[in-house]
CSV table of C-alpha atoms in Angstrom, one decimal:
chain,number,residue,atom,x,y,z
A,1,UNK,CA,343.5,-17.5,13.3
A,2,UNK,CA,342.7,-16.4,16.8
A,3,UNK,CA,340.0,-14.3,15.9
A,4,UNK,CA,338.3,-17.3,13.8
A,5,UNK,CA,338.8,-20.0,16.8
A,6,UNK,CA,337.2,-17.3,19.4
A,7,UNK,CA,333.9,-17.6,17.1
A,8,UNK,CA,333.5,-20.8,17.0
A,9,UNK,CA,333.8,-21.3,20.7
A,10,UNK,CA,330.8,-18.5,21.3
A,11,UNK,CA,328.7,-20.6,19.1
A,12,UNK,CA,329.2,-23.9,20.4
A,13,UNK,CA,328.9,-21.8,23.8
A,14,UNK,CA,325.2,-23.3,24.1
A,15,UNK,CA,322.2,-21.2,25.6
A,16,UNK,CA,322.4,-18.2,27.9
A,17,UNK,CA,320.9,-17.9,31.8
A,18,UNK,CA,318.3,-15.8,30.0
A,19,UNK,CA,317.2,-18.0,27.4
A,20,UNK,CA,317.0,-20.6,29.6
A,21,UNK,CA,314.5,-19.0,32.1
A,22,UNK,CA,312.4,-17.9,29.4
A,23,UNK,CA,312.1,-21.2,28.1
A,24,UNK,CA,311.7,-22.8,32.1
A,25,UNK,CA,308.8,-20.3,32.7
A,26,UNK,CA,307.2,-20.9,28.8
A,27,UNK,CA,306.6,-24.7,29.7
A,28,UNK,CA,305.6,-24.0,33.5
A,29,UNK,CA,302.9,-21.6,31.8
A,30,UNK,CA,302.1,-24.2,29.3
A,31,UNK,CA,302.0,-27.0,31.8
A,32,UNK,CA,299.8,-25.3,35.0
A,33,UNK,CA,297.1,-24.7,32.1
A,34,UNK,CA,296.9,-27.8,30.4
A,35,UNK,CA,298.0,-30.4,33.4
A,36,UNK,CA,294.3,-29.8,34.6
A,37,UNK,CA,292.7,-31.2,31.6
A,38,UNK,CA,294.9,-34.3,32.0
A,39,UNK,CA,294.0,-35.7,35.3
A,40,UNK,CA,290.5,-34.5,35.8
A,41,UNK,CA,288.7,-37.4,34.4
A,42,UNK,CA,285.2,-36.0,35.2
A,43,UNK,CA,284.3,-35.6,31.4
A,44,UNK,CA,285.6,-39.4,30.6
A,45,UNK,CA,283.2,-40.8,34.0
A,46,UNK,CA,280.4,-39.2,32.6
A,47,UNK,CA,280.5,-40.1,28.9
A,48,UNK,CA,281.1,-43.9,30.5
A,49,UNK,CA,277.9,-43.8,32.6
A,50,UNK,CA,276.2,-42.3,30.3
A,51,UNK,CA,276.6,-44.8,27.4
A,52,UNK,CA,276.4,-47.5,30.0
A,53,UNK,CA,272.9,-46.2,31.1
A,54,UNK,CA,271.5,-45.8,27.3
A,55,UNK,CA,273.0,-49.7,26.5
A,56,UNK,CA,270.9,-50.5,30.1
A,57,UNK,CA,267.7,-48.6,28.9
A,58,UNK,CA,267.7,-50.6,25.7
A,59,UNK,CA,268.6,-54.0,27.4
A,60,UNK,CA,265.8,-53.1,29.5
A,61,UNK,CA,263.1,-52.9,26.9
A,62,UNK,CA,264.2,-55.7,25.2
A,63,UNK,CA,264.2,-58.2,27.8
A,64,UNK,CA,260.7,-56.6,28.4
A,65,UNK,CA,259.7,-57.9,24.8
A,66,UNK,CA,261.8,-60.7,24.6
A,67,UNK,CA,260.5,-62.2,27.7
A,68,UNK,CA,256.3,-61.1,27.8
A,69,UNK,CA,257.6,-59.8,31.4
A,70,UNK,CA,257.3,-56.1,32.1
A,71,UNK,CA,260.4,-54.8,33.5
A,72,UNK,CA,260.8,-51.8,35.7
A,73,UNK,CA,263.9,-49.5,35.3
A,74,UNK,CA,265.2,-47.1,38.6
A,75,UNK,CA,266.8,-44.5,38.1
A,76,UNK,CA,268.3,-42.5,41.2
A,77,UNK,CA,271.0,-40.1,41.9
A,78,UNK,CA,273.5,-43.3,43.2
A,79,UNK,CA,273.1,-45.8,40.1
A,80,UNK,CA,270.5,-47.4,38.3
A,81,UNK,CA,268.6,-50.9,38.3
A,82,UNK,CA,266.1,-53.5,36.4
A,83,UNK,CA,264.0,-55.8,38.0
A,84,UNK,CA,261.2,-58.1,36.6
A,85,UNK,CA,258.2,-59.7,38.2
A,86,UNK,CA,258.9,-62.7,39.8
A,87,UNK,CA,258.0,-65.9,37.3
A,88,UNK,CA,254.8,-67.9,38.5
A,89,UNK,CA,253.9,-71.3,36.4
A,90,UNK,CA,256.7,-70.3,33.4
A,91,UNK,CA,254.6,-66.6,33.1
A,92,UNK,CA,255.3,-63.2,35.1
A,93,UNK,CA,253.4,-63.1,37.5
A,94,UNK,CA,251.1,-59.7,37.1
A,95,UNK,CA,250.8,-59.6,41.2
A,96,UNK,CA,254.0,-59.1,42.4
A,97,UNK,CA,254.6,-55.9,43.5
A,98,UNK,CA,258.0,-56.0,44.6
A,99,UNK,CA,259.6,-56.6,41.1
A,100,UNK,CA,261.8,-59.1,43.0
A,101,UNK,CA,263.8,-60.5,39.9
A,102,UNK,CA,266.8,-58.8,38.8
A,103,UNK,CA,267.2,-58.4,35.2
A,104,UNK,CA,270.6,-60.9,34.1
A,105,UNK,CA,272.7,-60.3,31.3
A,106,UNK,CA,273.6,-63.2,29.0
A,107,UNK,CA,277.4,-63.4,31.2
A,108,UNK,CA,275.0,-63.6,34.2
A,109,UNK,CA,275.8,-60.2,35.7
A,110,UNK,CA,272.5,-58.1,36.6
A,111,UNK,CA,271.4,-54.6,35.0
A,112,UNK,CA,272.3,-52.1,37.5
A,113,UNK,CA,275.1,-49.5,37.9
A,114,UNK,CA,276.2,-47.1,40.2
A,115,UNK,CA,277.5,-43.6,39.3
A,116,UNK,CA,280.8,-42.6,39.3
A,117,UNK,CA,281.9,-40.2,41.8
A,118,UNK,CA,280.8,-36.9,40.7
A,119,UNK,CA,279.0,-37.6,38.3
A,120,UNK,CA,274.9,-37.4,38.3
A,121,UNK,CA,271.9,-38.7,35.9
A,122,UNK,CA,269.0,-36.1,36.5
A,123,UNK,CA,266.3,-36.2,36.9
A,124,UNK,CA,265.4,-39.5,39.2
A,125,UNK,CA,263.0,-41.4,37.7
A,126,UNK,CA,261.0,-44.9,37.5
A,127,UNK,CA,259.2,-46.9,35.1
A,128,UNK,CA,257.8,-49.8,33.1
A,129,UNK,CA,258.4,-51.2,30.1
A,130,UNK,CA,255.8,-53.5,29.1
A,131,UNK,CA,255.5,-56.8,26.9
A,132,UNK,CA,255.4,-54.4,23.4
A,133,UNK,CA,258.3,-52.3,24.6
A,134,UNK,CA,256.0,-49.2,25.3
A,135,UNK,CA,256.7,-47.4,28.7
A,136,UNK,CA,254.3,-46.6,31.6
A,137,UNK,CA,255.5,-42.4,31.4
A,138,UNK,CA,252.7,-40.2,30.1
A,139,UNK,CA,255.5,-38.0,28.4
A,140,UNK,CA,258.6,-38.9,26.6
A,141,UNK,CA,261.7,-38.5,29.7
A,142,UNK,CA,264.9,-36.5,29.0
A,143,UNK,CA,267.6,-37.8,30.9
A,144,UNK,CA,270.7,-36.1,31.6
A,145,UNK,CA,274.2,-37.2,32.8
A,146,UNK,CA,276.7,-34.4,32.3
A,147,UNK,CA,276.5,-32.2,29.0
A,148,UNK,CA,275.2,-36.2,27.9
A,149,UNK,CA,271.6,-36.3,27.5
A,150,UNK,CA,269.0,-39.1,26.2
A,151,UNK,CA,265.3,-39.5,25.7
A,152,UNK,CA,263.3,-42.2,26.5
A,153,UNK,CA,260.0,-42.1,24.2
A,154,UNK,CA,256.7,-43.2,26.2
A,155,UNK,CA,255.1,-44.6,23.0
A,156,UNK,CA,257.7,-47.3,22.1
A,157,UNK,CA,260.1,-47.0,24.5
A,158,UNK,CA,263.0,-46.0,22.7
A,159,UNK,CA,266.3,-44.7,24.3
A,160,UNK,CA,267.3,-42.0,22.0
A,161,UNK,CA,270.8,-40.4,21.9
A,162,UNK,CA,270.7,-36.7,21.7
């Protein structure tokens, strides 16, 4: 009977030093590689701005259309903008240089943005889109934030996702 209680008390002995370390160092592997990946949210910031820069593109050119006012859209390495000529007598008017009017969502909020830290749309770049939704580039523009990229066709002014 001795024999029989002296095996049951090794098993419900639990886990040795040794197994425990090898587990301890096993999950401090597993965590120094993949902890990384958890609080660098570089990949997360750019696929943000760079969906919020393709929705601006196309707000862009359709305010341009909707309106008969071109709009011009800035691109820089800090953010991005939309501003309109300022209104003279209920039409744009074709003299204003400074493109003084921003371009206002319908919640009243302007099109412009500002990068996230570390991240960067390449390369800096300005145009127009005019009344018909066709841009002032000579070439289409590839436009790059991240691994992210988009072109902006100088024909029609379509923002495509690549």
């Amino acid at each position: 009977m001795s024999q029989y209680r002296t095996q049951i008390d090794r098993a419900e002995a639990g886990f040795t030093l040794v197994e425990l370390i090898v587990v301890i160092v096993i999950v401090g592997v597993l965590a120094a590689m993949a902890a990384p990946r958890f609080f660098d949210n570089r990949t997360f910031a750019e696929r943000g701005y760079f969906e919020e820069l393709a929705a601006a593109l196309r707000y862009s050119r359709s305010a341009a259309v909707v309106t008969g006012c071109p709009v011009r859209f800035e691109l820089t390495a800090s953010g991005y903008s939309a501003e309109q000529q300022q209104p003279a007598g209920g039409r744009c008017d074709p003299g204003d240089s400074v493109w003084g009017q921003a371009v206002s969502l319908g919640d009243g909020s302007v099109v412009a943005g500002t990068a996230p830290a570390g991240v960067l749309a390449t390369p800096a770049v300005s145009f127009v889109f005019d009344a018909l939704g066709a841009t002032s580039l000579s070439a289409d523009q590839a436009i790059s934030v991240g691994s992210h990229s988009l072109e902006v066709h100088a024909a029609s002014g379509f923002t495509e996702v690549l």
